[in-house]
CSV table of C-alpha atoms in Angstrom, one decimal:
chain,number,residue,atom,x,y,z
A,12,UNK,CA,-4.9,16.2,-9.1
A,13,UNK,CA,-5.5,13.0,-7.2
A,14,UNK,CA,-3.9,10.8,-9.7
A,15,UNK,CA,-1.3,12.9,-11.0
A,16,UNK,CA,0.0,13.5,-7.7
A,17,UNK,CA,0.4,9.8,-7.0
A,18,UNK,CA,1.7,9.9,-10.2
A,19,UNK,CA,-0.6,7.8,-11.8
A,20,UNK,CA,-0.9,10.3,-14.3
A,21,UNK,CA,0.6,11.2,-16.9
A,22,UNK,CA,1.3,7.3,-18.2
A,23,UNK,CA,4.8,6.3,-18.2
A,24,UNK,CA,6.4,6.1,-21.6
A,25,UNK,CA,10.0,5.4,-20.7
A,26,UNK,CA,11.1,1.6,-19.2
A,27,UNK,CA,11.2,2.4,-15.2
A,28,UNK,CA,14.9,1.5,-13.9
A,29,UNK,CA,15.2,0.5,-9.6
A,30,UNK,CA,16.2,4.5,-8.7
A,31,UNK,CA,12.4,5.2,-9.9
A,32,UNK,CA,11.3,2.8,-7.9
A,33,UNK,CA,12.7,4.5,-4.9
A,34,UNK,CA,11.8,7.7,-6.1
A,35,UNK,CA,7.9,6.7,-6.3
A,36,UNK,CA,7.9,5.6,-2.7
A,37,UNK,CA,9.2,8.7,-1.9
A,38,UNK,CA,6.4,10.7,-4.0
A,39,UNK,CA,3.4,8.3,-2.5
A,40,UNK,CA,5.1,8.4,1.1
A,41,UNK,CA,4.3,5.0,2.2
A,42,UNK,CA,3.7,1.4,-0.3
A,43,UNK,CA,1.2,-1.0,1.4
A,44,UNK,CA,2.4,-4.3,1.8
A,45,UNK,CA,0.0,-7.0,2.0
A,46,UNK,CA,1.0,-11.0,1.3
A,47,UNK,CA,-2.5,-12.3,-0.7
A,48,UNK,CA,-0.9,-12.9,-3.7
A,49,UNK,CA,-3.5,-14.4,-6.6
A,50,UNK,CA,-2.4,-11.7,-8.3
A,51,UNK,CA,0.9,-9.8,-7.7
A,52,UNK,CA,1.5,-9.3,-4.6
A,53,UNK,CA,0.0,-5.6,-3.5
A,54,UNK,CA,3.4,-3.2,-3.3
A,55,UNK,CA,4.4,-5.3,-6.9
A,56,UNK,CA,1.1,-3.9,-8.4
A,57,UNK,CA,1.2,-0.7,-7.0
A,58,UNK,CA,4.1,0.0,-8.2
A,59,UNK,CA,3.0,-1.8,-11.7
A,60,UNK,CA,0.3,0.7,-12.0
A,61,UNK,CA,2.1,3.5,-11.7
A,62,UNK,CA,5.5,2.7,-13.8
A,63,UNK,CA,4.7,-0.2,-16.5
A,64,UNK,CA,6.5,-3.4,-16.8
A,65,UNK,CA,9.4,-3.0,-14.5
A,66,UNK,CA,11.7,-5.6,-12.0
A,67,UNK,CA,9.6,-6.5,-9.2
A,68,UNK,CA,13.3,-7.5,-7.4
A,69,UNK,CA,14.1,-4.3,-7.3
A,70,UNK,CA,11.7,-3.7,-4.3
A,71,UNK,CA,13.6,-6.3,-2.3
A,72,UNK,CA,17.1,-5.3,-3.2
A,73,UNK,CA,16.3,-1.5,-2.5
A,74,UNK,CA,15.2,-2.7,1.1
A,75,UNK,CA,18.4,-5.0,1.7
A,76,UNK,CA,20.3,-1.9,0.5
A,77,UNK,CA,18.7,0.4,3.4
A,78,UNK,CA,16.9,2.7,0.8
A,79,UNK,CA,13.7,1.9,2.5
A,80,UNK,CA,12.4,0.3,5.5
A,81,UNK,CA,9.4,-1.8,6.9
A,82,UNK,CA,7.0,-0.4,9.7
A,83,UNK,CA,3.3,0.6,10.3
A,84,UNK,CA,2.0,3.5,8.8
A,85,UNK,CA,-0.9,3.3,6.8
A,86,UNK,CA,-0.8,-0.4,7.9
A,87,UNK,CA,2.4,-2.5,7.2
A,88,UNK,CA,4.1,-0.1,4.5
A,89,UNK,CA,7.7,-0.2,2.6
A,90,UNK,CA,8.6,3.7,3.6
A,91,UNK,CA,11.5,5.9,2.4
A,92,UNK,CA,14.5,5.1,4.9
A,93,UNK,CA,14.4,9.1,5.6
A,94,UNK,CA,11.4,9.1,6.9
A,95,UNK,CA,12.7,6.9,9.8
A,96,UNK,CA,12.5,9.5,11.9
A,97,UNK,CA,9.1,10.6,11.9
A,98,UNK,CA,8.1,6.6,13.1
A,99,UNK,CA,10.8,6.0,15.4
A,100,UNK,CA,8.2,7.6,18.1
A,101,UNK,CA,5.7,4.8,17.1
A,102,UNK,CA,8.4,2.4,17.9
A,103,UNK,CA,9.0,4.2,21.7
A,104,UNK,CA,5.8,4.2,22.4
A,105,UNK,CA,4.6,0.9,20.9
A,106,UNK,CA,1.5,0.0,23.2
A,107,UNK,CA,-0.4,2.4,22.0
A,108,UNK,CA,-0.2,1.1,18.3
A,109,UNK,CA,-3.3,-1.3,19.5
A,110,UNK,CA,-3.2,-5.0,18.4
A,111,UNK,CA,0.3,-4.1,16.5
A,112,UNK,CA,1.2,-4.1,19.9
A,113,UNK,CA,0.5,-7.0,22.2
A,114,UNK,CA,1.4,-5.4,25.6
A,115,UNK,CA,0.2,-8.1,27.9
A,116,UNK,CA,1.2,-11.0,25.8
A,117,UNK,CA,4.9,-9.2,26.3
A,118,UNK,CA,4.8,-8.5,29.7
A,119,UNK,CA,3.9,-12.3,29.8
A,120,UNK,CA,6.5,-13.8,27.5
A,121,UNK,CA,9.0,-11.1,28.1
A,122,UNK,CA,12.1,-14.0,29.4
A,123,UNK,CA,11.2,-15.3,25.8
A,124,UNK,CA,11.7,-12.1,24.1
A,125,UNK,CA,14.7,-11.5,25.9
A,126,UNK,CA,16.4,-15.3,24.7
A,127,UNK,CA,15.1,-14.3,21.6
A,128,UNK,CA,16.9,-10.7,20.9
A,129,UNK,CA,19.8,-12.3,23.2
A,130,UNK,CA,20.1,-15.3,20.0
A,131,UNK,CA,19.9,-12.9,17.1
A,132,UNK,CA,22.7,-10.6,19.0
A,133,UNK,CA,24.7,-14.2,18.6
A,134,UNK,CA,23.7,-16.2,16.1
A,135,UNK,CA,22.4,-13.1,13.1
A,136,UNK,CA,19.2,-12.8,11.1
A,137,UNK,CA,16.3,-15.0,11.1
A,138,UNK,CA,13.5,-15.7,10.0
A,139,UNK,CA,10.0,-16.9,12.1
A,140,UNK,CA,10.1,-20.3,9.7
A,141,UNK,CA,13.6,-20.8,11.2
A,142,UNK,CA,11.8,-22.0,14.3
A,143,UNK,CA,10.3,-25.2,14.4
A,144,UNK,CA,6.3,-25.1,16.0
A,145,UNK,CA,6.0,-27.5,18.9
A,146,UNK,CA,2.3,-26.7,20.3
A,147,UNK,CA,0.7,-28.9,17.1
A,148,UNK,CA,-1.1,-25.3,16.1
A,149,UNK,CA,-2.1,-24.2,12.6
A,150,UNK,CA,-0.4,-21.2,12.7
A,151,UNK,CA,-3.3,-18.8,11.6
A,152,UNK,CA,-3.4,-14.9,12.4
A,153,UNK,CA,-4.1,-15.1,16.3
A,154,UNK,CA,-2.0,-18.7,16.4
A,155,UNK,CA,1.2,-17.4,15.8
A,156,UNK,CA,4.3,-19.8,17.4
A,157,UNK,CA,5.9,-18.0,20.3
A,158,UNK,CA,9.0,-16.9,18.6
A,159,UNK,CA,6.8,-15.3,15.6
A,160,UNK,CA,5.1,-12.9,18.2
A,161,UNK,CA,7.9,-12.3,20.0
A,162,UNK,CA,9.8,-11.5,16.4
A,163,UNK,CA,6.8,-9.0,15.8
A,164,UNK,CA,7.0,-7.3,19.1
A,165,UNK,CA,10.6,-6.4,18.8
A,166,UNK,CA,9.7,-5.5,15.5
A,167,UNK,CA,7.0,-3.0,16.6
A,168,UNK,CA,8.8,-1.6,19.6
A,169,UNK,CA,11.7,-1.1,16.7
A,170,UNK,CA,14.3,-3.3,18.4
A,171,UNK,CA,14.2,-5.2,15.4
A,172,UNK,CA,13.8,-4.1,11.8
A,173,UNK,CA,13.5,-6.2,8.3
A,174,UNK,CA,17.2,-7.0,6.8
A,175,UNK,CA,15.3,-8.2,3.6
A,176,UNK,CA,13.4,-10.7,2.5
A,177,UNK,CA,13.4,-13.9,1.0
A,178,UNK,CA,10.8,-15.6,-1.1
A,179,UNK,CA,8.6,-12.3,0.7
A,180,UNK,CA,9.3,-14.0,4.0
A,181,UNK,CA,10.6,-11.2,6.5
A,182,UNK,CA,14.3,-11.8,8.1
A,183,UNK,CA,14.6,-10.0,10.9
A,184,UNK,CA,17.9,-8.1,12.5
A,185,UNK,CA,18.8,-5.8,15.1
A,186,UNK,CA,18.3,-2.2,14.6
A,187,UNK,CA,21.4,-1.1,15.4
A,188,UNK,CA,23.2,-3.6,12.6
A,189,UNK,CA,20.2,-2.8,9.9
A,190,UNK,CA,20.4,1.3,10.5
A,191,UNK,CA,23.5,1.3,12.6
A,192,UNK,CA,23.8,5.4,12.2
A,193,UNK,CA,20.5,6.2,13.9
A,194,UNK,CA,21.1,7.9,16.8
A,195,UNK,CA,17.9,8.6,19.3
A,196,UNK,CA,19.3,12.1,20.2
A,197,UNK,CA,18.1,13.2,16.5
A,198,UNK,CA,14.1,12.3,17.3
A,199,UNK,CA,12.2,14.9,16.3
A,200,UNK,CA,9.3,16.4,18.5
A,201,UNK,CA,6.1,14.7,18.5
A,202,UNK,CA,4.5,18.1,17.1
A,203,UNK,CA,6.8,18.4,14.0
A,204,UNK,CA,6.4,14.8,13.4
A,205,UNK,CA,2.5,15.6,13.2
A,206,UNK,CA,3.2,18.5,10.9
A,207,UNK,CA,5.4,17.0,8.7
A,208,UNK,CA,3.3,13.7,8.1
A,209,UNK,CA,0.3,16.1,7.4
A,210,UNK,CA,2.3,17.9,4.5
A,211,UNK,CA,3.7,14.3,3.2
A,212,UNK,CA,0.0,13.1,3.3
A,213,UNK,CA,-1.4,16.7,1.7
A,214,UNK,CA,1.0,16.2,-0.8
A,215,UNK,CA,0.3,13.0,-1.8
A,216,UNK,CA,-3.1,13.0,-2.1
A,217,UNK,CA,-3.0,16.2,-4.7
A,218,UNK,CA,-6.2,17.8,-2.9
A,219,UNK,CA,-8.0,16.6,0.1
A,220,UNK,CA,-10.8,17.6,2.6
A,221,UNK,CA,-9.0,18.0,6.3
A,222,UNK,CA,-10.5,15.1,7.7
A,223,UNK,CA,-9.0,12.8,4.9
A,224,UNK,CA,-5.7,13.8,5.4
A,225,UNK,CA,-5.2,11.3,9.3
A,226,UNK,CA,-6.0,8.1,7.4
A,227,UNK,CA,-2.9,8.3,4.7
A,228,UNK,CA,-0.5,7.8,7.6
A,229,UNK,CA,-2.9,6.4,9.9
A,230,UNK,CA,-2.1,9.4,12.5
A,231,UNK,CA,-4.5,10.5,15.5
A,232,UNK,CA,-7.8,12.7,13.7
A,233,UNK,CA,-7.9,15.5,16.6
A,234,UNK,CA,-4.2,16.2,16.5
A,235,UNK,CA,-4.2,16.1,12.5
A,236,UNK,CA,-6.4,18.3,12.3
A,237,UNK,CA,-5.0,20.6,14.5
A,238,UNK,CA,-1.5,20.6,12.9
A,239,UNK,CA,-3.5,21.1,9.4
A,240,UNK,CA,-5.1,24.3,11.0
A,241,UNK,CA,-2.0,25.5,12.3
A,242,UNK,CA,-0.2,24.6,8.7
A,243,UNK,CA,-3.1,26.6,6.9
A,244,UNK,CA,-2.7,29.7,8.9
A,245,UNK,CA,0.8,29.9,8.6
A,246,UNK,CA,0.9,29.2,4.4
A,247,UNK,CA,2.4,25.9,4.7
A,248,UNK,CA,-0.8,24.7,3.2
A,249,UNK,CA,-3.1,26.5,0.4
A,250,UNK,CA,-6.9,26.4,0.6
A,251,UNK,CA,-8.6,25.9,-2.1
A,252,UNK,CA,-12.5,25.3,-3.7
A,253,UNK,CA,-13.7,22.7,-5.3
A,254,UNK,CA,-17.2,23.1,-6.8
A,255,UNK,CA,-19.5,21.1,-5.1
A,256,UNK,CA,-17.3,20.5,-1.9
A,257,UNK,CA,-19.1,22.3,0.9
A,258,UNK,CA,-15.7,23.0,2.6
A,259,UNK,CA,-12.3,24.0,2.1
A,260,UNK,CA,-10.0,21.4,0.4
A,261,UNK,CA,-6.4,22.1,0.9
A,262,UNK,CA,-3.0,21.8,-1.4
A,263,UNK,CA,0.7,21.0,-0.7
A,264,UNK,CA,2.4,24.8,-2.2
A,265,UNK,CA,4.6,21.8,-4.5
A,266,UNK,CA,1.2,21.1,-6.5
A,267,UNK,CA,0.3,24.9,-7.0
A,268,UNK,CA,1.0,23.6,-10.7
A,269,UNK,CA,-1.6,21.2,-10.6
A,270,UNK,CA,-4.3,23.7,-9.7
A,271,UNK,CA,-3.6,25.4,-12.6
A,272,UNK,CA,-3.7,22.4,-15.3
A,273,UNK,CA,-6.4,21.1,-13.5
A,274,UNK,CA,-8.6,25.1,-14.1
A,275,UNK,CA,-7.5,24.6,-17.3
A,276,UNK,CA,-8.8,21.6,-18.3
A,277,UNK,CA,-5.3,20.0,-19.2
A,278,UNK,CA,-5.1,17.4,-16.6
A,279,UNK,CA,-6.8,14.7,-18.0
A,280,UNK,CA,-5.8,10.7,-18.0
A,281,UNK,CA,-5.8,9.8,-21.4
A,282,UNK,CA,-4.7,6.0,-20.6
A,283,UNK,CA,-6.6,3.0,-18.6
A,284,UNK,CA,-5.3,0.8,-15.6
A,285,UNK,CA,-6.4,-1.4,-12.6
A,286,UNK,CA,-5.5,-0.6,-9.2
A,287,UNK,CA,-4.6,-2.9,-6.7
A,288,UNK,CA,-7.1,-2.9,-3.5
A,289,UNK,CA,-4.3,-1.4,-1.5
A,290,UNK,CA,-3.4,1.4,-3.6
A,291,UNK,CA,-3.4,4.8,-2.0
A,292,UNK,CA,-5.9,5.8,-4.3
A,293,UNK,CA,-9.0,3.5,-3.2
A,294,UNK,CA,-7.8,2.2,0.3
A,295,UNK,CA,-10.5,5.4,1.4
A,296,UNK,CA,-13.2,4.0,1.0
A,297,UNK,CA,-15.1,7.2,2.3
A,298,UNK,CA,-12.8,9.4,0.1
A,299,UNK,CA,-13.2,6.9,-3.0
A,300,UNK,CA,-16.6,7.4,-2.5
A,301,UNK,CA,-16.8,11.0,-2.4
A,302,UNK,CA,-13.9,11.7,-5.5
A,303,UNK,CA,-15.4,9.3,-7.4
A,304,UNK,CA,-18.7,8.0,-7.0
A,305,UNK,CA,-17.1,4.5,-6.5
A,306,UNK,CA,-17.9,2.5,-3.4
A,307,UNK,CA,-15.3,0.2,-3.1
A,308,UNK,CA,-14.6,-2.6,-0.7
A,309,UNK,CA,-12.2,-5.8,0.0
A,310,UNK,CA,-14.1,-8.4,0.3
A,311,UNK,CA,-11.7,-11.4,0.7
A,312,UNK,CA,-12.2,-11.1,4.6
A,313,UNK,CA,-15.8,-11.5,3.8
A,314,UNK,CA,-17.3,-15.2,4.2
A,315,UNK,CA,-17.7,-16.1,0.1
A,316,UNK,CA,-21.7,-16.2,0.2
A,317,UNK,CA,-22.0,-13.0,1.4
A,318,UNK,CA,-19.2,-11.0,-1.1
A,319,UNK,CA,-20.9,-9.4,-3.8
A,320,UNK,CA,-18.2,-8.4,-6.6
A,321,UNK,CA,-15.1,-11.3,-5.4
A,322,UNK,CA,-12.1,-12.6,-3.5
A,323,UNK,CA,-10.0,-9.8,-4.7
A,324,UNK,CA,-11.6,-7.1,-7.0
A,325,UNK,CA,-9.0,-4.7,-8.6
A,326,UNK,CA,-10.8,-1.6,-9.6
A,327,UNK,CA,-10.9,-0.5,-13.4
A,328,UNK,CA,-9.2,3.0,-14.0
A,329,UNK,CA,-10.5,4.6,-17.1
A,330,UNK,CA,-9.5,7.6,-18.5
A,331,UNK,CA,-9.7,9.1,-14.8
A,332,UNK,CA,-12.7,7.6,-14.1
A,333,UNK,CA,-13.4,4.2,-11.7
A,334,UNK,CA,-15.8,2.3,-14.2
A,335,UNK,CA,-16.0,-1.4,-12.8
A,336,UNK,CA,-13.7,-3.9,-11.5
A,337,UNK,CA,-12.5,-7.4,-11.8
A,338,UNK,CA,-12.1,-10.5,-9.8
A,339,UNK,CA,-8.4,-11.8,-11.2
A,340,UNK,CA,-6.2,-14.5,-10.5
A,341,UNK,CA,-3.0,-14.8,-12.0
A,342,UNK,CA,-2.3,-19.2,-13.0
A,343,UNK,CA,1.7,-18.6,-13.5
A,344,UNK,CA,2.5,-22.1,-14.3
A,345,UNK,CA,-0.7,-22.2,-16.8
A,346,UNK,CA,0.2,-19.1,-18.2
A,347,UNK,CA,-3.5,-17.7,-17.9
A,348,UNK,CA,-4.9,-14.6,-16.3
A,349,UNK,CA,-8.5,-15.2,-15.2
A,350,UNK,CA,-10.9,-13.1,-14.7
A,351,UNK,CA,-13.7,-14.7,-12.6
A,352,UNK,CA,-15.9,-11.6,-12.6
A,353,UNK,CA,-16.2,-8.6,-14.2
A,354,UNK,CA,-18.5,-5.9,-12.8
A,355,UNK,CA,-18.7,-2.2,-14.5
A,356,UNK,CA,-20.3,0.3,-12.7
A,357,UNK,CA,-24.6,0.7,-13.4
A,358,UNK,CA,-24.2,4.5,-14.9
A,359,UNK,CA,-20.8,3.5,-17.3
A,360,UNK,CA,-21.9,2.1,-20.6
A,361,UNK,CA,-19.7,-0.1,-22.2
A,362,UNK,CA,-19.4,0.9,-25.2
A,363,UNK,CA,-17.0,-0.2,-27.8
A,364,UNK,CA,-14.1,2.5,-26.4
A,365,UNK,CA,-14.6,1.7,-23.5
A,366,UNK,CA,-14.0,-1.9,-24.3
A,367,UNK,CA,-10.7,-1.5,-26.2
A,368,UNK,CA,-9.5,0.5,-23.3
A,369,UNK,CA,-9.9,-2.2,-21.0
A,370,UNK,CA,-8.9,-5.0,-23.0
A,371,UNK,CA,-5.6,-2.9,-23.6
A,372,UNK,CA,-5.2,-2.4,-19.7
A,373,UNK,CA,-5.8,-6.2,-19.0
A,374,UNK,CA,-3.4,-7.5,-21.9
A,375,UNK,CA,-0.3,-5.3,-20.2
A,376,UNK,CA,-1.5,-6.1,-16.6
A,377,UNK,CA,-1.7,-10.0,-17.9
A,378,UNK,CA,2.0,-9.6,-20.0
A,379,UNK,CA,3.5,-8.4,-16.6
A,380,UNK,CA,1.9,-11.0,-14.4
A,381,UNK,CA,3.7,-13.7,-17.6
A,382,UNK,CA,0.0,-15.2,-18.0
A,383,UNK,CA,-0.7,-14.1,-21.7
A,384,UNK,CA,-3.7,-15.7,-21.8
A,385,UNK,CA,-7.2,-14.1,-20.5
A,386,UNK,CA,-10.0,-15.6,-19.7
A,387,UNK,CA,-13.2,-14.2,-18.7
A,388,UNK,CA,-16.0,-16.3,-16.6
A,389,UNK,CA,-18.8,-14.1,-16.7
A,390,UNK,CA,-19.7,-10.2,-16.3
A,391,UNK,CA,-22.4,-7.7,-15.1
A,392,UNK,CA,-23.6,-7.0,-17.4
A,393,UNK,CA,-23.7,-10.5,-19.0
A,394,UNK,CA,-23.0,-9.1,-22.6
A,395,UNK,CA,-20.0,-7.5,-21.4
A,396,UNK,CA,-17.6,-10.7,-21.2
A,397,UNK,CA,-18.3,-12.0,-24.6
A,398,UNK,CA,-17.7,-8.5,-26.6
A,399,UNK,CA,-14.6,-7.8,-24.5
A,400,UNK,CA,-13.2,-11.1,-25.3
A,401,UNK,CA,-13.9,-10.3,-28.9
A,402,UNK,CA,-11.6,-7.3,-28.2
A,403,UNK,CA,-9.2,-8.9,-26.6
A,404,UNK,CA,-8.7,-11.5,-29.6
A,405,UNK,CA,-8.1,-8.2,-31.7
A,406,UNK,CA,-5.3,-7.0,-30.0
């Protein structure tokens, strides 16, 4: 139910055109962006895995067109330009968004923020690389150049939004020339905002326990869990069982259809894919755990002698099942896609199906990235590289 709600199931047999694109970040709600890109970039692939080889550009052109927008939601997410609403309270009430959020920096620099909104009133978009850095600083995470934080902090308090982007750099604009028919006389109240993010998150997730539902949109867990209660009682949302769970796991009404193909056994994933580490369905790590026996972690923030599995593991979808994952990297000018690890899970035998399956996923992940060419360094287990690359010279 999981998968087929985020539509990761069934596969995708026709060629995905830019109006499915839009219509899938609808569905999911909210597309992680993230920039690490030594494989496509996180949205790309997320999108990838869920529609096949389609125009990464379109992602860009739907937000210069207004169909979506930028904010934080589950963390910095490409969201449906509807759903502007239901964050435009984030953006009024931006100091309590944490770190996001940097209230005494602002208070301190606020004469800077001001020249700054005053020069893009006059002077149009920009970009943070339009200003040149004159303290001699790297420019890492907490070393941002004054303009970039103030760029940010208009961006979080939603005086400024993202007019596109070029080369995945973010150009910033005033909110009132990038939505100009927003009107803050239409904001929603705080408490259907919280009830309508818990059916968007219920409803993407297929089935959920109540406490899982808070992370998807990165809302508070006491008042989620309230306006779940309150949307159980009055029908809004279905309880449910699920053998094994020792509580109540609740459905969107909308996926009353998957309840019943899923009782009758006719839900099934017949097809094999790799998930990026941002996709909706692992970024749980407690609910990955729990759905699927997978414990999953990103471990590029992790100094390298102490990761375990990689830089950037993408976990291996088979046949509705998370068997192993993968340490890729994508050489675009070389035209190869490396694999510098493969790990597959200690219960999954990897047998010669299971083999073809994920050769097939890898050769269309590596024909989309335009790096035909696969290479794997080594595996756990050892024997595993050499007889999937025998597979892979079959296909």
């Amino acid at each position: 139910m999981l998968l087929a709600a985020q539509r990761i199931i069934p596969q995708r047999q026709k060629r995905a055109t830019k109006r499915d694109v839009r219509q899938m970040i609808r569905r999911m709600g909210a597309l992680q962006i993230d920039t690490i890109h030594v494989v496509a970039r996180s949205p790309y692939f997320v999108l990838w895995t869920r529609l096949g080889d389609y125009e990464p550009a379109w992602l860009e052109e739907l937000l210069e067109e207004g169909a979506i927008f930028e904010y934080w939601s589950h963390e910095a997410c490409f969201l449906p330009v509807e759903d502007y609403a239901l964050y435009r309270r984030r953006m009024l009430n931006a100091d309590s968004l944490g770190w996001k959020y940097p209230k005494k920096w602002a208070e301190a620099h606020q004469k800077e923020i001001d020249w700054l909104r005053d020069f893009i009133r006059e002077r149009g978009p920009v970009r943070a690389a339009d200003f040149e850095r004159k303290d001699g600083k790297a420019g890492g995470w907490w070393e941002w150049k004054t303009e970039k934080r103030a760029l940010e902090t208009l961006f979080t308090a939603g005086e400024l939004m993202i007019a596109r982007r070029r080369n995945f750099q973010r150009v910033y604009d005033l909110r009132e020339r990038v939505l100009p028919d927003w009107d803050d006389r239409r904001l929603p109240s705080a408490e259907d905002v919280r009830r309508e993010l818990a059916l968007k998150a219920v409803r993407a997730l297929g089935v959920t326990k109540a406490r899982w539902v808070a992370d998807y949109f990165r809302t508070n867990m006491k008042e989620t869990l309230e306006a779940v209660r309150a949307l159980t009682e009055e029908g809004a949302l279905l309880s449910i069982e699920v053998e094994g769970w020792s509580e109540p796991a609740l459905i969107h009404p909308d996926d009353l259809k998957l309840v019943r193909a899923a009782r009758a056994g006719s839900l099934k994933m017949e097809h094999t894919t790799l998930l990026s580490p941002f996709d909706p369905v692992v970024w749980d790590r407690t609910r990955a755990r729990a759905m699927f026996d997978f414990d999953y972690r990103l471990e590029c923030y992790t100094p390298e002698p102490k990761r375990r599995y990689g830089y950037f593991t993408l976990p291996i979808l088979q046949r509705g099942e998370l068997i192993g994952r993968v340490d890729a990297k994508a050489h675009r000018r070389e035209g190869v896609f490396e694999l510098k690890s493969l790990h597959m899970e200690p219960h999954v035998r990897a047998s010669a199906d299971v083999l073809k399956d994920i050769a097939t996923a890898l050769l269309r992940c590596a024909a989309w990235h335009r790096t035909p060419e696969i290479i794997i360094r080594k595996s756990d287990p050892p024997v595993v590289a050499a007889r999937l690359q025998k597979h892979l010279a079959i296909k």
